Amino acid sequence: MNTQYRNFFSMGTRLDAVFINVNEKHADNLIYRIKNDLNKLENVLSIYKTDSELSMLNRTAYKKDTAVSPDLYEAVRLCLDYYKLTNGVFDAGRAKLTGSSGRDGRNTQRDNSTLMESSGIGLVEINEKDKSIRYHGKNVKIDSGGFGKGLAMKKVKNVLISEGLGNALISFGESLILAMGKHPHGNYWPVAVEGIFQKQSVARVASLVDQSISTSGTGFVDVSGVFRPSFNIFDPRTGNTINDPMTVSFISDDPIEAEILSTSLLIDRGCLPEVFDTSGKEAFAVIYDNDMNFIVREIL
Amino acid sequence: MTYKQSRRIFLQKTALLTGGLFLGSHFPDIRTLANDQENMANTVRLGIIGSGSRGQYLMTHINLIPGIEIVAVCDNYQPNLDKGVEMTGGKAEAFNDYRKLLEKKNIDGVIIATPLHLHAVISIDSLKAGFHVFCEKAMAKTPAECLAMYNAQLETGKILLIGHQRMFNPRYLKAFEMINRGQLGDITQIRAYWHRNNDWRREVPETGLEREINWRLYWDYSEGLMTELGSHQIQVANFIKKDFPRRVTGTGSINYWHDGREVFDNVNMVYEYSDGSSLIYDSMISNAHYGYEEQIMGPKGTMELEAGKMYSENPPPAPGILQLLNNIEHEIFDPLPLGGKSWIPETAVKEKGEYIYEVDLEDDGTALEMEGFAQMIRENRHSDVLLREAYYAAIAALLGNMAIKKGEVVTFPEEYIL
């Protein structure tokens, strides 16, 4: 059995790749192609690079049609689709909004109410004909944080398929995992979602074959065992942050869907319409009682 | 941390390192180095030629080392001579002419810490007089002098060690070994710099002594920043590349210290090795913000040797992934853990680097180099590798100045390739 491991920094986090049954040269070629694709995507979508295409769009698109690349156009179209699907829970157009309590306390309630009115993906117009984008709110800023890694993982998946790789496991910061084929010693890839307060306590094991699992959380437990909300999960419809300890995991054959909907369901477990096609998909939340014991709640 | 503590840790940590195939045969026997009692019984008797500031610095270190005695001090400037003798507790015999010192028969070796233009003549005279020689860097003032020194060692069979103390610094040795094992991949570029913000002058107590005291500022005595600072870092780069630069180009000038000096106050060089990789080097004395550093770069990572840190191009594996790899290797079908206590969702990973060597040693290698020189004398073992390192570093530094003065790309001359 020839297992190859590679990793590198990308999209603001760490990508780990485990390739099964490939030789060293093939693994190097795979990682070269993946890095190349992800570097290009990062240049389009990064909000940390001031010269990325998205950063430039965020600066120029208010009341002005801005022609964009096919990659960025598809990304914004995707944001609009999921905004509609989740009844406004997935809103990538509120980068300036930091939630009711404010990530660092800088935003007052008044600031946020002004931002609520003048931001949001609902104020973004796309033009299929000339692949242009226009913002109709002066505080619209698209944040790729909620969907960028999903798009990147889709590109990774495409590379692996085009290279004929059957079995592999790719992890993006351990919050988004793509499991291609199966584990070398089993019929699937077993991925355990653990409780955050109990070390090595498995809340649920997902059995993945050609699927992705994304897990979103509201914070982390520090070294003293105290839960620390990250204050970056908030309901874009109200501006209220979600500060209770909780994770939501979403399993799908589409890593973009997995990433976007794990965050959306963390905000509102009832946000999906009844007609949503759940075949081949799973979603579950890990919540905690007063004694910090976990309870697993199936969502789909 | 005292030198003794520093040394003890060095001996513990580097016994395996220097005992291996990589460096072992070029270094003094580490086990013997550790044996204070044996060393005291075989005291090495040294003479110091040049007891100015650098000579005094070396003597400060020597005074900490058991088994070395300074029995003679020589300097042609009386205040330096007096200070040197004083540092031996008044025990050393005083000379103002090194040739008189070389007539003594009870001296095992000499330490030469004179201005650069005197390195070759005094070293060669000392070797031919039957003394082992430690000479401060850079090796000599011209390529021809460097070659003459090298040949004098071959003819006499005596030890000739040049003062590149980084070759005795545990942090550097550890880094060399990691680089040699391929942890950075093939080294494609090295950047090094040495920046200070002072006039590089020493106080001149009497008129007429400006050139003797501030010898570093005048071409008759010195080759300026390239030999005084650059040769150290070029030596490190050469050792890592296992090569010497084949071509060099660069610029230099006096752009700030317009005070009558002759040597450049800034130099900016590009050296090319035979595989097409490069050393980009600069030195200046009008800004100290960046200090000094050697940055070693390869496709797998970067090392900053002065800071003692390594930055991987690839981050360390996630703990869960490590467990998965271990499971696959041992044919275990267990779940990959995710979202547990140590997991932080959506957190960017920043590469802060890892320390190359976990112990912070006060000594920059100078004391260990002095102790090493004494041990080489006890073992009567010369290191041709260390001498070649110094030789190629010195000539590369000198070629740098030639490239600046000519305004041309200068190729390493065939006649100086050993």
XYZ file of C-alpha atoms in Angstrom:
718
model
C 0.000 0.000 0.000
C 1.540 3.295 -1.074
C 0.131 6.173 0.976
C 1.392 9.668 0.193
C 0.916 12.692 2.416
C 1.311 16.328 1.410
C 0.207 19.617 2.960
C 0.462 23.343 2.430
C -1.093 26.650 3.469
C -4.003 27.858 1.374
C -7.122 30.012 1.704
C -5.968 31.208 5.129
C -5.743 27.713 6.555
C -3.971 24.377 6.183
C -4.714 21.818 3.502
C -3.767 18.229 4.327
C -3.929 15.607 1.562
C -3.661 11.833 2.002
C -3.457 9.975 -1.325
C -3.901 6.203 -1.372
C -2.187 3.918 -3.862
C -0.143 6.529 -5.671
C 3.576 6.823 -6.094
C 5.621 9.806 -4.962
C 5.853 11.385 -8.396
C 2.116 11.147 -8.982
C 1.485 12.687 -5.559
C 3.835 15.563 -6.391
C 2.005 16.150 -9.679
C -1.360 16.080 -7.942
C -0.303 18.549 -5.293
C 1.267 20.797 -7.924
C -2.019 20.965 -9.845
C -4.041 21.484 -6.675
C -1.752 24.259 -5.431
C -1.903 25.938 -8.795
C -5.697 25.904 -8.926
C -6.025 27.084 -5.331
C -3.516 29.896 -5.784
C -5.549 31.170 -8.717
C -8.761 30.926 -6.700
C -7.167 32.725 -3.762
C -6.202 35.571 -6.078
C -9.861 35.833 -7.040
C -11.605 35.324 -3.708
C -9.317 36.345 -0.862
C -10.579 39.207 1.260
C -7.181 39.413 2.957
C -5.399 40.296 -0.274
C -6.186 43.873 -1.148
C -5.476 43.203 -4.819
C -7.703 40.124 -5.139
C -10.521 40.414 -7.645
C -13.138 40.205 -4.888
C -11.445 42.962 -2.875
C -11.448 45.161 -5.968
C -15.093 44.310 -6.676
C -15.983 45.257 -3.102
C -14.345 48.636 -3.678
C -15.827 49.407 -7.083
C -19.209 47.735 -7.560
C -21.455 50.142 -5.651
C -23.796 51.651 -8.258
C -21.420 50.663 -11.003
C -21.497 47.615 -13.269
C -18.208 45.791 -12.855
C -17.185 43.064 -15.273
C -15.661 40.083 -13.476
C -13.954 36.781 -14.284
C -16.044 33.613 -14.768
C -14.793 32.264 -11.411
C -15.914 35.326 -9.472
C -19.198 35.546 -11.373
C -19.994 31.918 -10.521
C -19.060 32.488 -6.883
C -21.442 35.466 -6.562
C -24.199 33.612 -8.420
C -23.755 30.751 -5.974
C -24.099 33.153 -3.041
C -27.382 34.428 -4.460
C -28.695 30.887 -5.016
C -27.948 29.830 -1.424
C -29.313 33.108 -0.097
C -32.621 32.218 -1.701
C -32.477 28.552 -0.687
C -31.854 29.380 3.007
C -34.377 32.209 3.206
C -31.665 34.767 3.763
C -29.736 32.844 6.421
C -26.711 32.430 4.177
C -25.835 36.012 3.372
C -22.285 36.520 2.120
C -22.872 40.233 1.498
C -22.640 41.471 5.043
C -18.882 41.449 5.616
C -19.081 44.778 7.440
C -21.652 43.521 9.934
C -20.068 42.044 13.031
C -23.210 40.888 14.871
C -25.180 42.331 17.792
C -22.390 42.193 20.339
C -19.716 43.150 17.840
C -16.620 41.058 17.279
C -14.566 43.489 19.260
C -17.245 45.797 20.591
C -16.585 48.495 18.034
C -19.983 48.438 16.365
C -22.873 50.010 18.231
C -26.462 48.827 17.735
C -27.087 51.965 15.703
C -24.108 51.236 13.489
C -25.395 47.738 12.922
C -28.926 48.836 12.080
C -27.534 51.203 9.427
C -25.371 48.418 8.085
C -28.334 46.017 8.039
C -30.214 48.349 5.702
C -27.383 49.036 3.309
C -25.676 45.665 3.062
C -26.471 42.085 2.177
C -26.276 39.865 -0.858
C -29.931 40.767 -1.612
C -28.635 44.123 -2.800
C -26.343 42.523 -5.361
C -27.360 42.344 -8.995
C -25.662 40.048 -11.485
C -25.889 40.332 -15.232
C -25.537 37.001 -17.004
C -25.093 38.602 -20.404
C -21.908 40.550 -19.786
C -20.887 38.775 -16.557
C -21.010 41.980 -14.586
C -21.927 42.695 -10.986
C -23.403 45.768 -9.320
C -23.994 46.512 -5.641
C -27.096 48.517 -4.721
C -26.116 49.108 -1.106
C -23.201 51.258 -0.112
C -22.151 48.854 2.646
C -22.351 45.682 0.586
C -19.115 43.736 0.982
C -18.948 40.112 -0.041
C -17.016 37.891 2.378
C -15.751 34.617 0.929
C -15.222 33.189 4.428
C -18.432 31.165 4.304
C -18.018 29.584 0.875
C -14.400 29.996 -0.370
C -13.094 26.725 1.020
C -16.081 24.882 -0.454
C -15.266 26.257 -3.907
C -11.619 25.358 -3.381
C -12.490 21.826 -2.317
C -14.640 21.431 -5.434
C -11.565 22.313 -7.480
C -9.509 19.771 -5.545
C -12.166 17.148 -6.234
C -12.106 17.950 -9.943
C -8.323 17.533 -10.049
C -8.517 14.160 -8.295
C -11.265 12.938 -10.664
C -9.413 14.144 -13.753
C -6.257 12.365 -12.535
C -8.235 9.164 -11.962
C -7.508 9.048 -8.246
C -9.960 6.683 -6.546
C -9.114 6.951 -2.860
C -7.994 10.068 -1.020
C -8.801 12.197 1.983
C -8.389 15.971 1.847
C -8.820 18.217 4.879
C -9.152 21.986 4.903
C -8.261 23.040 8.443
C -10.174 19.939 9.633
C -13.435 21.858 9.235
C -14.091 20.704 5.665
C -13.138 17.214 4.582
C -13.400 15.547 1.197
C -13.382 11.750 1.322
C -12.849 10.175 -2.094
C -13.457 6.443 -2.408
C -12.636 4.510 0.721
C -10.134 4.004 3.547
C -7.450 1.425 2.611
C -8.597 -0.876 5.417
C -12.384 -0.393 5.193
C -15.257 0.284 2.828
C -15.623 3.971 3.643
C -13.787 6.821 5.362
C -14.854 7.011 9.024
C -14.836 10.585 10.339
C -15.681 11.214 13.986
C -17.238 14.448 15.166
C -16.228 14.838 18.776
C -17.768 16.734 21.652
C -15.840 19.914 22.298
C -15.814 19.622 26.099
C -14.928 15.958 26.336
C -11.594 14.893 25.007
C -11.849 12.024 22.550
C -15.570 11.591 23.116
C -17.146 10.742 19.807
C -20.505 12.390 19.281
C -21.123 10.818 15.893
C -19.161 8.865 13.301
C -19.875 9.700 9.668
C -19.239 7.005 7.060
C -18.160 8.809 3.927
C -17.774 7.541 0.361
C -17.158 10.174 -2.298
C -18.615 12.786 0.067
C -17.631 15.860 1.996
C -18.347 16.762 5.584
C -18.232 20.320 6.821
C -18.428 21.185 10.516
C -19.111 24.706 11.684
C -18.947 25.806 15.294
C -19.734 28.831 17.401
C -16.448 28.848 19.309
C -13.868 26.713 21.043
C -12.878 25.496 24.489
C -9.719 27.070 25.854
C -6.995 25.286 27.824
C -8.832 25.904 31.093
C -11.924 24.173 29.732
C -13.974 27.343 29.285
C -16.013 27.818 26.110
C -14.986 30.901 24.133
C -17.478 32.147 21.529
C -15.785 33.301 18.360
C -18.476 35.976 17.754
C -18.242 35.479 14.004
C -21.445 33.481 13.616
C -24.457 35.735 13.475
C -27.923 35.732 11.978
C -27.713 38.162 9.067
C -31.462 38.744 9.280
C -31.223 40.183 12.797
C -27.537 40.814 13.455
C -27.696 38.607 16.553
C -24.601 36.530 17.234
C -24.891 32.840 18.092
C -22.829 32.373 21.230
C -24.013 29.061 22.698
C -21.610 26.123 22.328
C -22.703 24.112 19.340
C -21.452 22.548 16.118
C -23.365 21.575 13.003
C -22.058 19.080 10.480
C -23.368 18.700 6.960
C -22.565 15.773 4.663
C -23.009 16.035 0.908
C -21.372 14.895 -2.301
C -20.903 18.620 -3.042
C -18.297 20.291 -0.792
C -19.710 23.755 -1.576
C -23.124 22.722 -0.330
C -21.581 21.055 2.737
C -19.681 24.185 3.714
C -22.470 26.690 3.115
C -25.229 24.674 4.738
C -23.265 23.647 7.846
C -22.965 27.354 8.686
C -26.543 28.171 7.655
C -27.960 25.383 9.827
C -25.783 26.505 12.729
C -27.628 29.829 12.559
C -31.107 28.422 11.937
C -31.742 24.697 11.903
C -35.068 25.300 10.164
C -33.828 27.461 7.328
C -34.116 24.897 4.545
C -37.402 24.588 2.633
C -39.427 21.397 2.842
C -38.776 20.716 -0.829
C -35.011 20.559 -0.244
C -33.681 17.322 -1.747
C -32.067 15.431 1.140
C -31.064 12.289 -0.719
C -27.452 11.330 -0.002
C -27.198 14.118 2.555
C -26.991 14.189 6.320
C -26.911 16.997 8.817
C -26.693 16.905 12.583
C -26.050 19.310 15.393
C -24.046 18.663 18.539
C -25.481 20.799 21.320
C -24.794 20.826 25.060
C -26.910 20.650 28.214
C -26.211 22.648 31.371
C -23.588 20.119 32.477
C -21.888 20.435 29.081
C -22.776 16.890 28.077
C -23.386 16.657 24.369
C -26.677 15.818 22.695
C -26.744 14.918 18.999
C -29.748 16.277 17.081
C -30.450 15.057 13.559
C -31.441 17.943 11.295
C -32.221 16.273 7.970
C 24.055 31.130 31.090
C 27.753 30.841 31.907
C 30.306 29.501 29.470
C 30.666 26.345 31.564
C 26.921 25.687 31.415
C 26.900 26.585 27.754
C 29.796 24.272 27.075
C 28.278 21.367 29.000
C 25.088 21.636 26.969
C 27.099 21.953 23.775
C 29.003 18.793 24.580
C 25.823 16.885 25.392
C 23.912 18.108 22.394
C 26.576 18.022 19.753
C 28.390 14.815 20.611
C 26.187 12.886 18.196
C 25.991 15.705 15.696
C 29.693 16.182 15.232
C 30.423 12.512 15.747
C 28.468 11.654 12.620
C 29.700 11.392 9.083
C 28.647 14.917 8.216
C 31.097 16.932 10.286
C 32.786 14.521 12.634
C 36.148 14.056 10.995
C 36.705 17.791 10.685
C 36.217 18.642 14.325
C 38.240 18.054 17.472
C 37.305 14.918 19.358
C 34.295 15.976 21.398
C 34.863 13.305 24.049
C 38.363 14.625 24.710
C 37.106 18.188 24.664
C 34.901 17.253 27.599
C 37.693 15.899 29.733
C 38.842 18.851 31.859
C 41.229 16.837 34.028
C 43.035 15.351 31.064
C 43.201 18.763 29.419
C 44.677 20.378 32.539
C 47.433 17.767 32.457
C 48.105 18.616 28.809
C 47.968 22.376 29.010
C 48.303 24.130 25.674
C 50.589 27.152 25.773
C 49.634 29.971 23.444
C 51.036 33.299 22.348
C 48.771 36.191 21.355
C 49.941 38.341 18.449
C 47.761 41.435 18.394
C 46.156 42.234 21.739
C 43.856 44.994 20.543
C 40.112 44.788 20.894
C 39.685 41.478 19.039
C 42.684 39.905 20.716
C 41.324 40.936 24.112
C 37.925 39.495 23.188
C 39.567 36.152 22.405
C 41.603 36.274 25.613
C 38.446 36.845 27.651
C 37.110 33.572 26.273
C 40.412 31.714 26.629
C 40.586 32.674 30.305
C 37.387 30.683 30.889
C 38.789 27.486 29.414
C 40.705 24.946 31.497
C 43.913 23.654 29.954
C 44.951 26.733 27.979
C 47.619 29.140 29.163
C 48.611 32.402 27.500
C 52.348 32.627 27.986
C 53.238 35.439 25.566
C 51.579 38.589 24.306
C 52.753 40.741 21.404
C 51.545 44.129 20.172
C 53.378 47.100 18.696
C 50.991 49.559 20.382
C 51.993 49.841 24.047
C 48.516 50.378 25.597
C 47.265 47.211 23.875
C 50.337 45.271 24.949
C 49.941 46.394 28.565
C 46.269 45.447 28.566
C 47.025 42.039 27.053
C 49.658 41.215 29.672
C 47.339 42.480 32.406
C 44.662 40.028 31.214
C 47.037 37.153 31.930
C 47.533 38.356 35.479
C 50.913 39.746 34.476
C 52.217 36.229 33.810
C 52.721 36.444 30.059
C 55.985 37.550 28.522
C 55.597 40.805 26.540
C 56.838 41.398 22.981
C 56.509 44.316 20.588
C 57.865 42.375 17.615
C 56.221 39.089 16.686
C 59.463 37.721 15.261
C 60.960 37.782 18.749
C 57.956 35.874 20.072
C 58.459 33.238 17.380
C 61.952 32.587 18.720
C 60.453 31.176 21.915
C 60.447 27.395 22.194
C 57.915 26.892 24.981
C 54.866 27.924 22.938
C 52.579 25.407 21.166
C 50.649 27.831 19.014
C 49.876 31.461 18.292
C 46.686 33.411 17.967
C 46.870 36.191 15.396
C 44.428 39.075 15.840
C 46.169 41.826 13.898
C 44.872 44.107 11.131
C 44.066 42.202 7.942
C 47.135 43.238 5.951
C 49.393 41.440 8.458
C 47.532 38.106 8.566
C 49.454 36.411 5.767
C 52.999 37.426 6.678
C 52.660 36.648 10.383
C 50.767 33.387 9.783
C 53.316 32.116 7.277
C 56.246 33.114 9.483
C 54.605 31.391 12.453
C 53.886 28.174 10.560
C 57.412 28.070 9.212
C 58.761 28.658 12.723
C 56.953 25.476 13.781
C 53.903 26.975 15.490
C 50.283 25.969 15.123
C 48.267 29.025 14.084
C 44.844 30.405 14.775
C 44.359 33.530 12.647
C 41.367 35.809 12.820
C 39.184 36.155 9.752
C 39.270 37.142 6.986
C 42.121 34.876 5.966
C 44.202 37.516 4.140
C 44.075 40.742 2.175
C 44.630 39.351 -1.337
C 43.841 36.056 -3.080
C 47.581 35.489 -3.579
C 48.189 35.858 0.159
C 45.362 33.418 0.903
C 46.946 30.886 -1.433
C 50.373 31.437 0.123
C 48.923 30.777 3.585
C 47.188 27.638 2.356
C 50.419 26.368 0.797
C 52.400 27.205 3.928
C 50.105 24.937 5.919
C 50.599 22.151 3.372
C 54.376 22.559 3.523
C 54.670 22.680 7.296
C 51.879 20.295 8.289
C 51.048 22.582 11.192
C 47.491 23.488 12.133
C 46.091 26.599 10.490
C 42.624 27.526 11.696
C 40.883 30.750 10.625
C 38.431 32.469 12.966
C 35.021 31.553 11.596
C 33.390 30.837 14.917
C 30.012 29.940 13.426
C 31.569 26.590 12.540
C 31.730 25.947 16.313
C 28.328 27.384 17.175
C 25.906 24.582 18.160
C 22.951 26.379 16.569
C 24.734 26.646 13.250
C 25.998 23.058 13.431
C 22.466 21.842 14.043
C 21.164 23.946 11.167
C 23.907 22.679 8.812
C 23.002 19.135 9.676
C 19.255 19.745 9.088
C 19.986 21.424 5.759
C 22.332 18.599 4.793
C 19.535 16.113 5.492
C 17.410 17.972 2.959
C 14.929 19.619 5.300
C 14.820 22.748 3.144
C 15.242 20.889 -0.163
C 17.894 22.073 -2.608
C 19.076 25.509 -1.517
C 18.065 27.903 -4.271
C 18.848 31.240 -2.676
C 20.629 32.625 0.356
C 20.149 36.194 1.506
C 22.482 37.599 4.100
C 23.034 41.042 5.509
C 24.903 42.830 8.260
C 23.659 46.282 9.154
C 25.045 48.575 11.807
C 24.524 52.220 12.565
C 27.835 53.641 13.692
C 30.922 55.179 12.136
C 33.036 52.030 12.712
C 35.714 54.226 14.277
C 37.855 53.734 17.356
C 39.110 56.569 19.498
C 42.575 57.785 18.468
C 44.486 58.931 21.558
C 47.470 60.461 19.727
C 47.851 62.204 16.431
C 49.592 60.208 13.775
C 47.936 56.948 14.777
C 44.683 57.361 12.830
C 45.516 54.736 10.220
C 46.948 52.247 12.721
C 44.005 52.526 15.105
C 41.266 52.864 12.489
C 42.933 50.453 10.081
C 39.546 49.029 9.017
C 38.771 52.291 7.176
C 41.784 52.325 4.826
C 42.556 50.181 1.791
C 46.225 49.682 2.690
C 45.201 47.757 5.793
C 41.705 46.498 5.190
C 39.129 45.368 2.664
C 36.301 46.963 4.655
C 32.870 45.483 5.183
C 33.405 42.571 2.800
C 36.234 41.026 4.814
C 35.374 42.230 8.317
C 31.703 41.231 8.226
C 30.842 39.669 4.882
C 33.430 36.892 5.004
C 31.614 35.301 7.976
C 28.339 35.105 6.131
C 29.868 34.098 2.806
C 31.579 31.245 4.648
C 28.224 30.090 6.038
C 26.651 30.274 2.580
C 29.552 28.362 0.981
C 29.400 25.642 3.600
C 25.688 25.194 3.058
C 26.083 25.149 -0.726
C 29.146 22.834 -0.501
C 30.555 25.112 -3.165
C 32.169 28.499 -3.641
C 30.781 31.379 -5.742
C 31.788 31.230 -9.392
C 30.862 34.816 -10.250
C 30.095 38.024 -8.401
C 28.789 41.451 -9.223
C 27.719 44.348 -7.087
C 27.883 47.963 -6.053
C 29.409 49.832 -3.168
C 30.170 53.381 -2.184
C 30.631 55.838 0.630
C 27.146 57.282 0.798
C 26.906 58.447 4.412
C 30.182 58.507 6.390
C 32.020 61.218 4.424
C 34.777 61.546 7.028
C 37.951 60.831 5.106
C 37.672 57.047 5.152
C 38.535 55.077 2.029
C 36.580 51.817 2.312
C 32.909 51.582 1.328
C 30.268 52.211 3.983
C 27.782 50.113 2.032
C 28.170 47.072 -0.218
C 25.515 45.214 -2.199
C 26.516 41.961 -3.881
C 25.120 39.084 -5.899
C 27.181 35.876 -5.860
C 26.372 32.977 -8.171
C 27.157 29.332 -7.402
C 27.856 26.654 -9.984
C 24.267 25.327 -9.876
C 22.849 28.783 -10.678
C 21.712 29.500 -7.125
C 22.699 32.774 -5.549
C 23.865 34.523 -2.416
C 22.489 38.040 -2.200
C 24.544 39.978 0.292
C 24.556 43.500 1.617
C 26.165 45.358 4.459
C 25.794 48.955 5.612
C 26.692 51.080 8.636
C 24.047 53.796 8.479
C 20.982 51.836 9.630
C 20.777 49.027 12.177
C 17.081 48.207 12.039
C 17.465 44.792 10.397
C 20.684 43.841 12.219
C 22.298 40.782 10.746
C 20.929 37.539 9.423
C 21.454 34.668 7.035
C 18.256 33.500 5.347
C 18.576 30.072 3.745
C 15.827 29.254 1.269
C 14.791 26.046 -0.446
C 11.540 24.681 -1.842
C 10.658 23.059 1.488
C 11.397 25.927 3.827
C 13.493 28.809 5.113
C 15.990 29.045 7.931
C 17.096 32.214 9.676
C 20.331 31.173 11.288
C 20.965 34.152 13.553
C 17.397 34.081 14.840
C 17.712 30.308 15.014
C 14.346 29.654 13.412
C 13.012 27.484 10.650
C 9.889 28.249 8.664
C 8.421 25.374 6.728
C 6.769 25.973 3.379
C 4.498 23.146 4.434
C 2.741 23.416 7.780
C 2.946 20.633 10.371
C 0.255 17.976 9.820
C -3.005 18.396 11.677
C -3.158 16.071 14.736
C -6.129 14.158 13.357
C -4.372 13.624 10.037
C -1.267 12.367 11.832
C -3.439 9.826 13.624
C -5.010 8.771 10.332
C -1.581 8.246 8.722
C -0.482 6.192 11.692
C -3.665 4.108 11.522
C -3.219 3.411 7.805
C 0.381 2.342 8.382
C -0.683 -0.070 11.119
C -3.773 -1.292 9.235
C -6.151 0.215 11.784
C -9.615 1.279 10.662
C -10.483 3.930 13.239
C -12.356 7.187 12.709
C -10.500 10.387 11.905
C -11.250 12.669 14.880
C -12.740 16.041 14.049
C -14.266 18.928 15.966
C -12.910 17.883 19.375
C -11.649 19.960 22.261
C -8.549 21.235 20.504
C -10.422 22.093 17.343
C -10.934 25.756 16.497
C -13.348 26.301 13.631
C -12.320 28.526 10.731
C -9.069 29.643 12.267
C -6.302 30.840 10.019
C -2.979 29.107 10.533
C 0.022 31.381 10.897
C 3.516 30.046 10.470
C 5.492 31.298 13.436
C 8.471 29.087 12.809
C 10.208 26.533 14.958
C 13.446 26.941 16.890
C 16.382 25.127 15.290
C 18.108 24.685 18.637
C 16.134 24.681 21.840
C 18.900 25.983 24.140
C 19.817 29.655 24.112
C 23.613 29.757 24.332
C 25.405 32.974 25.216
C 28.593 31.968 23.434
C 28.587 32.699 19.707
C 31.039 29.855 19.152
C 34.173 31.845 20.003
C 34.969 30.070 23.277
C 34.241 26.680 21.768
C 36.412 27.592 18.809
C 39.296 28.491 21.165
C 38.797 25.248 23.053
C 38.630 23.416 19.737
C 41.901 24.976 18.580
C 43.605 23.835 21.791
C 42.248 20.334 21.316
C 43.396 20.246 17.693
C 46.894 21.081 19.005
C 46.710 18.269 21.583
C 45.620 15.845 18.849
C 48.037 17.419 16.322
C 45.128 17.322 13.865
C 44.673 19.954 11.179
C 41.289 20.383 9.446
C 41.693 20.956 5.732
C 37.914 21.343 5.377
C 37.802 24.262 7.802
C 40.816 25.894 6.143
C 39.311 25.556 2.663
C 36.093 27.100 4.008
C 38.051 30.118 5.220
C 40.089 30.274 2.019
C 37.114 30.363 -0.331
C 35.167 32.737 1.923
C 38.059 35.199 2.010
C 38.666 35.114 -1.740
C 34.944 35.483 -2.462
C 34.840 38.530 -0.171
C 37.882 40.021 -1.920
C 36.388 39.345 -5.361
C 33.312 41.252 -4.215
C 35.382 44.372 -3.679
C 37.063 43.835 -7.060
C 33.674 43.607 -8.766
C 32.588 46.872 -7.148
C 35.783 48.701 -8.063
C 35.825 47.430 -11.646
C 32.067 47.760 -12.154
C 32.117 44.307 -13.756
C 31.053 40.748 -13.187
C 34.152 39.061 -11.729
C 34.707 35.332 -12.258
C 36.504 33.227 -9.653
C 40.042 32.906 -11.078
C 41.097 29.403 -12.122
C 44.498 29.767 -10.480
C 42.898 30.103 -7.063
C 40.714 27.002 -7.257
C 42.264 24.415 -4.918
